[in-house]
mmCIF file of C-alpha atoms in Angstrom:
data_model
loop_
_atom_site.group_PDB
_atom_site.id
_atom_site.type_symbol
_atom_site.label_atom_id
_atom_site.label_comp_id
_atom_site.label_asym_id
_atom_site.label_seq_id
_atom_site.Cartn_x
_atom_site.Cartn_y
_atom_site.Cartn_z
ATOM 1 C CA MET A 1 134.309 92.886 96.856
ATOM 2 C CA THR A 2 131.640 94.264 94.898
ATOM 3 C CA ILE A 3 128.168 94.710 96.626
ATOM 4 C CA THR A 4 125.230 93.984 94.563
ATOM 5 C CA LYS A 5 122.329 96.366 94.447
ATOM 6 C CA PRO A 6 120.021 95.063 91.830
ATOM 7 C CA TYR A 7 117.400 97.284 92.606
ATOM 8 C CA GLU A 8 119.315 100.359 92.807
ATOM 9 C CA GLY A 9 117.931 103.507 91.259
ATOM 10 C CA THR A 10 114.147 102.199 91.006
ATOM 11 C CA ARG A 11 111.417 104.271 91.645
ATOM 12 C CA LEU A 12 110.720 102.326 95.347
ATOM 13 C CA THR A 13 114.067 103.301 96.538
ATOM 14 C CA ALA A 14 114.118 106.819 95.275
ATOM 15 C CA PHE A 15 110.843 107.408 97.201
ATOM 16 C CA ILE A 16 111.178 105.818 100.012
ATOM 17 C CA GLU A 17 114.347 107.593 100.635
ATOM 18 C CA LYS A 18 112.931 110.980 99.763
ATOM 19 C CA ARG A 19 110.364 110.157 102.491
ATOM 20 C CA ILE A 20 112.688 109.338 104.986
ATOM 21 C CA LEU A 21 114.464 112.350 104.203
ATOM 22 C CA GLU A 22 111.580 114.262 104.908
ATOM 23 C CA LEU A 23 110.690 112.577 108.106
ATOM 24 C CA ARG A 24 113.813 113.037 109.626
ATOM 25 C CA PRO A 25 113.050 116.096 111.941
ATOM 26 C CA THR A 26 110.478 113.863 113.509
ATOM 27 C CA LYS A 27 111.574 110.044 112.985
ATOM 28 C CA SER A 28 114.773 108.347 112.423
ATOM 29 C CA GLN A 29 115.339 105.543 109.955
ATOM 30 C CA ALA A 30 115.443 103.289 112.739
ATOM 31 C CA GLU A 31 112.162 104.011 114.316
ATOM 32 C CA VAL A 32 110.484 103.418 110.553
ATOM 33 C CA ALA A 33 112.428 100.058 110.664
ATOM 34 C CA ALA A 34 110.829 99.005 114.174
ATOM 35 C CA GLU A 35 107.482 100.811 112.900
ATOM 36 C CA THR A 36 107.796 98.340 109.997
ATOM 37 C CA GLY A 37 108.707 95.242 112.226
ATOM 38 C CA PHE A 38 111.975 94.744 110.939
ATOM 39 C CA VAL A 39 114.117 93.327 113.805
ATOM 40 C CA ASN A 40 116.945 94.604 112.032
ATOM 41 C CA PRO A 41 117.164 98.436 111.655
ATOM 42 C CA ASN A 42 119.893 98.075 108.960
ATOM 43 C CA MET A 43 116.903 96.169 106.782
ATOM 44 C CA MET A 44 115.813 99.502 105.969
ATOM 45 C CA SER A 45 119.407 100.943 104.562
ATOM 46 C CA LEU A 46 119.083 97.725 102.375
ATOM 47 C CA ILE A 47 115.794 98.765 100.949
ATOM 48 C CA LYS A 48 116.794 102.434 100.103
ATOM 49 C CA SER A 49 120.026 101.631 98.733
ATOM 50 C CA GLY A 50 118.527 98.797 96.442
ATOM 51 C CA ALA A 51 120.450 95.861 97.757
ATOM 52 C CA THR A 52 117.304 94.078 98.370
ATOM 53 C CA ARG A 53 113.616 94.318 97.649
ATOM 54 C CA LEU A 54 110.710 95.336 99.884
ATOM 55 C CA PRO A 55 108.801 92.454 100.985
ATOM 56 C CA LEU A 56 105.243 92.631 99.827
ATOM 57 C CA ASP A 57 104.075 91.622 103.484
ATOM 58 C CA ARG A 58 105.704 94.396 104.832
ATOM 59 C CA VAL A 59 103.882 97.304 102.462
ATOM 60 C CA PRO A 60 101.089 98.124 104.870
ATOM 61 C CA ALA A 61 103.558 98.362 108.265
ATOM 62 C CA LEU A 62 105.972 100.494 105.660
ATOM 63 C CA ALA A 63 103.194 102.834 104.721
ATOM 64 C CA ALA A 64 102.150 103.557 107.908
ATOM 65 C CA ALA A 65 105.412 103.994 109.318
ATOM 66 C CA LEU A 66 106.216 106.699 106.919
ATOM 67 C CA ASP A 67 102.937 108.104 106.579
ATOM 68 C CA VAL A 68 102.263 107.502 102.577
ATOM 69 C CA ASP A 69 99.684 105.655 100.534
ATOM 70 C CA PRO A 70 100.116 101.919 101.362
ATOM 71 C CA ALA A 71 98.608 101.351 97.384
ATOM 72 C CA ARG A 72 101.300 103.841 96.032
ATOM 73 C CA LEU A 73 103.882 101.973 97.917
ATOM 74 C CA LEU A 74 102.701 98.815 96.822
ATOM 75 C CA GLN A 75 102.512 99.326 92.960
ATOM 76 C CA LEU A 76 106.223 100.491 93.865
ATOM 77 C CA ALA A 77 106.754 97.626 95.655
ATOM 78 C CA LEU A 78 105.316 95.403 92.676
ATOM 79 C CA GLU A 79 107.853 96.854 90.242
ATOM 80 C CA GLN A 80 110.480 95.313 91.840
ATOM 81 C CA TRP A 81 109.270 92.010 92.400
ATOM 82 C CA VAL A 82 107.767 91.148 88.762
ATOM 83 C CA GLY A 83 109.170 94.158 86.516
ATOM 84 C CA SER A 84 107.729 97.026 85.650
ATOM 85 C CA SER A 85 105.918 95.805 82.536
ATOM 86 C CA ALA A 86 103.975 93.020 84.944
ATOM 87 C CA ALA A 87 103.373 95.992 86.808
ATOM 88 C CA ARG A 88 102.100 97.960 84.476
ATOM 89 C CA ALA A 89 99.499 95.029 83.509
ATOM 90 C CA PHE A 90 98.370 95.067 87.147
ATOM 91 C CA GLU A 91 97.437 98.452 86.594
ATOM 92 C CA ALA A 92 95.705 97.891 83.274
ATOM 93 C CA ILE A 93 93.623 95.359 85.053
ATOM 94 C CA PHE A 94 93.145 97.022 88.203
ATOM 95 C CA SER A 95 92.907 101.212 86.705
ATOM 96 C CA THR A 96 95.423 103.353 87.791
ATOM 97 C CA VAL A 97 96.711 103.611 91.500
ATOM 98 C CA VAL A 98 95.149 106.556 92.908
ATOM 99 C CA SER A 99 96.604 107.978 96.337
ATOM 100 C CA ARG A 100 94.612 109.221 98.958
ATOM 101 C CA ASN A 101 96.537 112.339 98.603
ATOM 102 C CA GLU A 102 95.677 112.102 94.727
ATOM 103 C CA ALA A 103 91.845 111.338 95.815
ATOM 104 C CA ASP A 104 91.817 114.853 97.778
ATOM 105 C CA TRP A 105 92.792 116.365 94.750
ATOM 106 C CA ILE A 106 90.279 115.121 92.631
ATOM 107 C CA ASN A 107 87.830 115.942 95.135
ATOM 108 C CA GLU A 108 88.846 119.271 95.571
ATOM 109 C CA ILE A 109 89.016 119.999 91.861
ATOM 110 C CA ARG A 110 85.189 118.518 91.840
ATOM 111 C CA ALA A 111 83.915 120.914 94.573
ATOM 112 C CA ALA A 112 85.672 123.696 92.821
ATOM 113 C CA SER A 113 84.465 123.061 89.593
ATOM 114 C CA ASP A 114 81.176 122.550 91.011
ATOM 115 C CA ASN A 115 81.297 119.244 89.587
ATOM 116 C CA THR A 116 81.815 120.504 85.754
ATOM 117 C CA ASP A 117 84.369 118.235 85.082
ATOM 118 C CA PRO A 118 86.903 120.532 83.634
ATOM 119 C CA ALA A 119 89.238 120.012 80.795
ATOM 120 C CA VAL A 120 92.894 120.457 81.349
ATOM 121 C CA THR A 121 94.058 123.834 79.775
ATOM 122 C CA THR A 122 97.441 124.930 79.045
ATOM 123 C CA ARG A 123 96.383 127.632 81.483
ATOM 124 C CA THR A 124 95.352 125.418 84.387
ATOM 125 C CA ARG A 125 98.544 123.148 83.678
ATOM 126 C CA THR A 126 100.570 126.081 83.874
ATOM 127 C CA LEU A 127 99.067 126.817 87.151
ATOM 128 C CA LEU A 128 98.963 123.355 88.761
ATOM 129 C CA ARG A 129 102.739 123.245 87.928
ATOM 130 C CA SER A 130 103.229 126.537 89.397
ATOM 131 C CA ILE A 131 101.948 125.147 93.074
ATOM 132 C CA PHE A 132 104.907 122.581 92.933
ATOM 133 C CA GLY A 133 107.431 124.885 91.525
ATOM 134 C CA LYS A 134 107.646 123.959 87.959
#
């Protein structure tokens, strides 16, 4: 019998899988599930594998458990629920979702540039990418 995983390979599954791996030294997947309010810890495996979608009402609790921005997690969950085209429509209406961390980067850029609104140049793009090893 083949197990159907209709949401396998979505951006949400990759995001959750990566974050759970990052948290592994300090928190188990079962702890993440419990903090999210899932009675069955296997629910995280089902979501992570793409066998089921993340219930939208669990986004805030899972974001807290994973220590990620809830707006970003909601954006990824919406892609699973309504499809990428509809998710882009939400984004177009409500603007680009900026996470807490991205907002911190923007504030640092503004402070470092004395609020001069610097353009992204080839040099600054290269410097920024080098921070992330690219």
